[in-house]
Coordinates of C-alpha atoms and ligand atoms in Angstrom, one line a residue:
X1 CA 69.5 -217.3 164.7
X2 CA 67.3 -214.3 164.2
X3 CA 66.7 -212.5 160.9
X4 CA 64.4 -209.8 159.5
X5 CA 62.6 -211.3 156.5
X6 CA 60.2 -211.0 153.7
X7 CA 57.4 -213.4 154.7
X8 CA 55.5 -213.0 151.4
X9 CA 54.5 -210.2 149.1
X10 CA 53.7 -207.1 151.2
X11 CA 54.7 -208.8 154.5
X12 CA 57.8 -208.6 156.7
X13 CA 58.7 -209.9 160.1
X14 CA 61.3 -211.5 162.3
X15 CA 62.0 -215.2 161.8
X16 CA 64.2 -217.9 163.3
X17 CA 66.5 -219.8 161.0
X18 CA 69.5 -222.2 161.3
X19 CA 72.8 -220.5 161.2
X20 CA 74.2 -220.9 157.6
X21 CA 76.9 -223.4 157.0
X22 CA 80.3 -222.5 155.5
X23 CA 81.5 -224.2 152.2
X24 CA 85.2 -224.6 151.5
X25 CA 85.5 -221.3 149.7
X26 CA 83.0 -219.4 151.7
X27 CA 82.7 -217.3 154.8
X28 CA 80.2 -216.7 157.6
X29 CA 80.0 -213.1 158.6
X30 CA 78.1 -211.2 161.3
X31 CA 76.9 -207.7 160.5
X32 CA 78.5 -204.6 162.1
X33 CA 76.3 -202.1 160.3
X34 CA 73.7 -202.5 157.5
X35 CA 71.4 -200.4 155.4
X36 CA 68.0 -201.0 153.9
X37 CA 67.5 -200.3 150.2
X38 CA 64.7 -199.1 147.9
X39 CA 65.1 -202.4 146.1
X40 CA 64.0 -204.2 149.3
X41 CA 60.9 -202.1 149.1
X42 CA 60.3 -203.1 145.4
X43 CA 60.9 -206.7 146.3
X44 CA 58.7 -206.9 149.3
X45 CA 55.9 -204.4 148.8
X46 CA 55.6 -204.5 145.0
X47 CA 56.5 -208.2 144.6
X48 CA 58.9 -207.2 141.9
X49 CA 60.8 -210.5 141.9
X50 CA 57.7 -212.6 142.4
X51 CA 56.6 -214.4 145.5
X52 CA 59.3 -215.2 148.0
X53 CA 58.6 -216.8 151.4
X54 CA 60.7 -216.2 154.5
X55 CA 63.8 -214.9 152.8
X56 CA 66.0 -212.7 155.0
X57 CA 66.3 -209.2 153.6
X58 CA 69.3 -206.8 153.2
X59 CA 72.3 -206.7 150.9
X60 CA 74.2 -203.7 152.1
X61 CA 76.7 -203.9 155.0
X62 CA 80.0 -204.1 156.7
X63 CA 80.7 -207.1 158.9
X64 CA 83.1 -209.2 160.8
X65 CA 84.2 -212.6 159.5
X66 CA 83.4 -215.3 162.1
X67 CA 84.2 -218.4 160.1
X68 CA 85.9 -219.3 156.9
X69 CA 86.0 -222.4 154.7
X70 CA 89.2 -224.6 154.5
X71 CA 90.3 -223.1 151.1
X72 CA 89.8 -219.5 151.9
X73 CA 93.3 -217.8 151.8
X74 CA 92.9 -214.0 152.4
X75 CA 90.3 -213.7 155.2
X76 CA 90.2 -215.0 158.8
X77 CA 87.8 -214.7 161.7
X78 CA 87.9 -211.1 163.2
X79 CA 88.5 -209.4 159.8
X80 CA 86.4 -206.4 159.1
X81 CA 85.0 -206.6 155.6
X82 CA 82.8 -204.7 153.1
X83 CA 80.0 -206.9 151.7
X84 CA 79.3 -206.2 148.1
X85 CA 75.6 -206.5 147.3
X86 CA 76.6 -208.5 144.2
X87 CA 78.6 -211.7 144.9
X88 CA 78.9 -213.6 141.7
X89 CA 79.8 -217.3 141.2
X90 CA 83.4 -216.7 140.0
X91 CA 84.1 -220.4 139.8
X92 CA 81.5 -221.2 137.1
X93 CA 82.0 -221.2 133.4
X94 CA 79.2 -218.7 133.0
X95 CA 81.3 -216.0 134.6
X96 CA 83.9 -216.4 131.9
X97 CA 81.4 -216.7 129.1
X98 CA 79.1 -213.9 130.1
X99 CA 79.1 -211.2 132.7
X100 CA 79.7 -212.5 136.2
X101 CA 76.5 -210.7 137.4
X102 CA 74.6 -213.1 135.2
X103 CA 76.9 -216.1 135.4
X104 CA 74.4 -219.0 135.4
X105 CA 71.2 -217.1 134.8
X106 CA 70.0 -213.5 134.5
X107 CA 70.7 -211.5 137.7
X108 CA 72.1 -214.4 139.7
X109 CA 75.1 -212.5 140.9
X110 CA 72.6 -210.7 143.1
X111 CA 72.2 -213.3 145.8
X112 CA 71.5 -211.5 149.1
X113 CA 67.8 -211.0 149.7
X114 CA 67.1 -212.2 146.2
X115 CA 68.1 -215.9 145.9
X116 CA 69.4 -216.5 149.4
X117 CA 69.1 -215.0 152.8
X118 CA 70.5 -211.5 153.1
X119 CA 72.5 -209.5 155.7
X120 CA 69.6 -208.6 158.1
X121 CA 70.6 -211.6 160.1
X122 CA 72.8 -212.5 163.1
X123 CA 75.0 -214.4 160.7
X124 CA 75.0 -214.6 156.9
X125 CA 76.8 -216.7 154.3
X126 CA 79.2 -215.2 151.7
X127 CA 80.0 -217.4 148.7
X128 CA 83.6 -217.4 147.4
X129 CA 85.0 -215.2 150.2
X130 CA 88.4 -214.5 148.5
X131 CA 86.7 -213.3 145.4
X132 CA 83.8 -211.4 146.9
X133 CA 84.8 -209.8 150.2
X134 CA 87.0 -206.8 150.6
X135 CA 89.0 -205.8 153.7
X136 CA 87.8 -202.5 155.2
X137 CA 91.0 -200.3 155.4
X138 CA 91.4 -198.4 158.6
X139 CA 91.2 -195.1 156.7
X140 CA 87.7 -195.9 155.5
X141 CA 84.7 -195.5 157.9
X142 CA 82.1 -198.2 158.5
X143 CA 79.5 -195.8 157.2
X144 CA 81.3 -195.2 153.9
X145 CA 81.9 -199.0 153.6
X146 CA 78.2 -199.7 153.9
X147 CA 77.4 -197.2 151.2
X148 CA 79.9 -198.9 148.9
X149 CA 78.0 -202.2 149.0
X150 CA 75.3 -201.0 146.6
X151 CA 74.8 -197.2 146.4
X152 CA 78.2 -196.2 145.2
X153 CA 78.9 -199.1 142.9
X154 CA 75.4 -198.9 141.3
X155 CA 75.5 -195.2 140.9
X156 CA 79.0 -195.3 139.3
X157 CA 77.8 -198.1 137.0
X158 CA 75.3 -195.7 135.6
X159 CA 78.2 -193.5 134.6
X160 CA 80.1 -196.5 133.2
X161 CA 77.1 -197.7 131.1
X162 CA 76.5 -194.2 129.9
X163 CA 80.1 -194.1 128.6
X164 CA 80.6 -190.5 129.7
X165 CA 83.0 -188.5 127.5
X166 CA 84.9 -185.4 128.5
X167 CA 82.7 -182.4 128.4
X168 CA 79.4 -184.3 128.0
X169 CA 76.1 -182.7 129.1
X170 CA 74.4 -185.3 131.3
X171 CA 71.0 -185.6 132.9
X172 CA 70.6 -187.7 136.0
X173 CA 67.0 -188.6 136.5
X174 CA 66.3 -189.3 140.1
X175 CA 68.6 -187.9 142.8
X176 CA 68.0 -190.5 145.5
X177 CA 71.2 -192.1 146.9
X178 CA 71.9 -194.1 143.7
X179 CA 71.3 -191.0 141.5
X180 CA 73.6 -189.0 143.8
X181 CA 76.4 -191.5 143.4
X182 CA 75.7 -191.5 139.6
X183 CA 76.4 -187.7 139.7
X184 CA 79.7 -188.3 141.4
X185 CA 80.5 -191.1 138.8
X186 CA 79.6 -188.7 136.0
X187 CA 81.8 -186.0 137.4
X188 CA 84.8 -188.4 137.9
X189 CA 84.5 -189.4 134.3
X190 CA 84.8 -185.8 133.1
X191 CA 81.3 -184.6 132.2
X192 CA 80.9 -180.9 131.5
X193 CA 77.4 -179.9 132.5
X194 CA 75.4 -182.1 134.9
X195 CA 71.7 -181.6 135.4
X196 CA 69.8 -183.5 138.2
X197 CA 66.1 -184.2 138.1
X198 CA 64.4 -184.2 141.5
X199 CA 62.2 -182.2 143.9
X200 CA 62.9 -182.9 147.6
X201 CA 65.0 -180.1 149.2
X202 CA 67.2 -182.6 151.1
X203 CA 68.1 -184.4 147.9
X204 CA 68.7 -181.1 146.0
X205 CA 71.1 -180.0 148.6
X206 CA 73.0 -183.3 148.4
X207 CA 73.0 -183.2 144.6
X208 CA 74.6 -179.7 144.7
X209 CA 77.2 -181.0 147.2
X210 CA 78.0 -183.9 144.9
X211 CA 78.4 -181.8 141.8
X212 CA 75.2 -181.0 139.8
X213 CA 75.2 -177.6 138.0
X214 CA 71.5 -177.4 137.7
X215 CA 68.4 -179.0 139.1
X216 CA 65.2 -179.5 137.2
X217 CA 62.1 -180.0 139.4
X218 CA 59.5 -182.2 137.8
X219 CA 56.9 -180.4 139.8
X220 CA 57.6 -177.2 137.7
X221 CA 56.4 -178.8 134.4
X222 CA 57.2 -181.6 132.0
X223 CA 60.9 -182.6 132.4
X224 CA 61.5 -183.0 128.7
X225 CA 60.3 -179.4 128.0
X226 CA 62.4 -178.0 130.8
X227 CA 65.5 -179.8 129.5
X228 CA 64.9 -178.7 125.9
X229 CA 64.6 -175.1 127.1
X230 CA 67.8 -175.4 129.1
X231 CA 69.7 -176.8 126.1
X232 CA 68.2 -174.5 123.5
X233 CA 66.4 -177.5 121.9
X234 CA 69.6 -179.5 121.4
X235 CA 69.0 -182.2 124.1
X236 CA 71.8 -183.8 126.1
X237 CA 74.6 -186.3 125.4
X238 CA 73.8 -188.8 128.1
X239 CA 70.9 -189.6 130.3
X240 CA 71.1 -191.8 133.4
X241 CA 67.9 -193.1 134.8
X242 CA 68.2 -193.7 138.6
X243 CA 64.5 -193.6 139.5
X244 CA 61.0 -193.4 138.2
X245 CA 58.3 -195.6 136.7
X246 CA 58.7 -197.3 133.3
X247 CA 57.2 -194.2 131.6
X248 CA 60.4 -192.3 132.5
X249 CA 62.0 -194.0 129.4
X250 CA 59.9 -191.7 127.2
X251 CA 61.4 -188.6 128.8
X252 CA 64.9 -190.0 128.5
X253 CA 64.5 -190.9 124.8
X254 CA 63.1 -187.4 124.1
X255 CA 65.9 -185.5 125.7
X256 CA 68.9 -187.5 124.6
X257 CA 70.6 -186.4 121.3
X258 CA 70.9 -188.7 118.3
X259 CA 74.0 -190.7 118.9
X260 CA 73.5 -190.4 122.7
X261 CA 73.1 -192.9 125.4
X262 CA 70.4 -193.7 127.9
X263 CA 71.8 -195.6 130.8
X264 CA 69.4 -197.3 133.1
X265 CA 70.3 -198.3 136.7
X266 CA 66.8 -198.1 137.9
X267 CA 65.0 -201.2 139.3
X268 CA 61.5 -201.1 137.8
X269 CA 59.3 -202.6 140.4
X270 CA 56.1 -202.8 138.3
X271 CA 54.7 -202.6 134.8
X272 CA 55.1 -205.2 132.0
X273 CA 56.4 -202.8 129.3
X274 CA 59.0 -200.1 129.2
X275 CA 57.9 -197.8 126.4
X276 CA 60.1 -196.3 123.8
X277 CA 58.4 -193.4 121.9
X278 CA 58.8 -194.2 118.2
X279 CA 59.2 -190.7 116.7
X280 CA 61.6 -189.5 119.4
X281 CA 63.6 -192.6 118.8
X282 CA 64.0 -191.6 115.1
X283 CA 61.5 -194.4 114.1
X284 CA 64.3 -196.7 115.2
X285 CA 67.1 -194.9 113.3
X286 CA 68.4 -192.2 115.7
X287 CA 71.3 -194.1 117.2
X288 CA 69.9 -193.4 120.6
X289 CA 71.4 -196.3 122.5
X290 CA 69.6 -197.7 125.6
X291 CA 71.7 -199.8 128.1
X292 CA 70.8 -201.1 131.5
X293 CA 72.6 -203.3 133.9
X294 CA 73.2 -204.6 137.3
X295 CA 76.3 -203.3 138.9
X296 CA 79.4 -205.4 138.8
X297 CA 80.2 -207.1 142.2
X298 CA 83.1 -208.9 143.8
X299 CA 86.3 -208.0 145.5
X300 CA 88.3 -206.2 142.8
X301 CA 85.4 -203.8 142.2
X302 CA 85.1 -203.1 146.0
X303 CA 88.8 -202.6 146.4
X304 CA 88.7 -200.0 143.6
X305 CA 85.8 -198.2 145.1
X306 CA 87.6 -198.2 148.5
X307 CA 90.5 -196.4 146.9
X308 CA 88.2 -193.7 145.7
X309 CA 87.0 -193.2 149.3
X310 CA 90.5 -193.5 150.8
X311 CA 91.9 -190.9 148.4
X312 CA 89.0 -188.5 148.8
X313 CA 87.4 -188.8 145.3
X314 CA 84.0 -189.5 146.8
X315 CA 82.4 -188.9 150.3
X316 CA 79.6 -191.5 150.5
X317 CA 79.0 -190.7 154.2
X318 CA 77.1 -187.6 153.1
X319 CA 74.3 -189.9 152.0
X320 CA 73.5 -191.0 155.5
X321 CA 70.8 -189.0 157.1
X322 CA 69.5 -191.4 159.8
X323 CA 71.6 -193.5 162.2
X324 CA 69.8 -196.2 164.2
X325 CA 71.3 -198.4 166.9
X326 CA 70.5 -202.0 167.7
X327 CA 69.8 -205.0 165.4
X328 CA 66.1 -204.8 166.0
X329 CA 66.1 -201.3 164.4
X330 CA 66.4 -202.8 160.9
X331 CA 62.7 -203.0 160.9
X332 CA 62.3 -199.3 161.5
X333 CA 65.0 -198.5 158.9
X334 CA 63.1 -200.5 156.3
X335 CA 59.9 -198.5 157.1
X336 CA 61.9 -195.2 156.8
X337 CA 62.9 -196.3 153.3
X338 CA 59.3 -197.2 152.5
X339 CA 57.8 -194.0 153.7
X340 CA 60.6 -191.7 152.5
X341 CA 60.1 -188.8 154.9
X342 CA 61.2 -185.4 153.6
X343 CA 64.7 -185.3 155.1
X344 CA 65.6 -188.9 154.3
X345 CA 68.4 -190.0 152.0
X346 CA 69.7 -193.2 153.5
X347 CA 69.5 -194.7 156.9
X348 CA 72.1 -197.0 158.5
X349 CA 71.7 -199.4 161.4
X350 CA 74.6 -200.2 163.7
X351 CA 74.2 -203.8 165.0
X352 CA 75.5 -203.3 168.5
Ligands
LIG401 ZN1 70.6 -201.9 147.7

């Protein structure tokens, strides 16, 4: 079968591989629609996860089940399913002891395009199908389903990690697709004032659509100064980092109030150190909490998110700005993500 792969750091291309084999609890799925992700860009072009040879990319998609293992109960060939980007090993002790995202080792719940071949393939393997796949209800579009794989769940996890309280003032740094979904998550959890940090007009329009009250453009001056002005030098209750280089942590620590939370859902592609400014962190005594985590994965998570779409709490389709047709277009879609032209939020590729 054919797949679009990372050949090595900085290099991508089409490769031929054997069709994956199904285990007793697993499924083989063929893609219906997939999307590239900024994390594919970090992985390939920044080598953020180290050298990887000939690993098929992609971890966001909706597909059709083509084969299931002998012990799979709830899925059968022909079923349309949402593929979560994170597919933990639910049957290991580690997922009881620790978080399923890190069941056996750090980040190992993230399998596609990280530790095994991803979804930019004619067929791909899903471990533990009953625990990781979710049926796509007929009320939910394919496009929304693809956005649930990673964008929605990761963005919402930013709001969960931030522990948003009713009426909080929240800054979301980075209003790309994940930041936009963080804005929705923050709103659903009852924030008061929501401020987005960004500059591209297409993203600012989307941020307003999804519920920000104000936008701070980093091109208009230092973000921390602008936020302190807007809040009369009080700072904010919660900060969600959904983009930026490691130095963005300095800004986040500066603008969060004592007792506040900085929630990181950003994948830092480079740099060895993430700096914490000593004085702004109260020399270590300000109770400014920093949390960061990989989104939960699996079926229950996806079914909950599907309900939010089905009952109109979130409209993820608004993220999609570019629609491409044909499997071979995954290559173009990845380049769109790399070059980030002005009007781009998120591309999707229909594998027809
Ligand atoms: Zn992704």
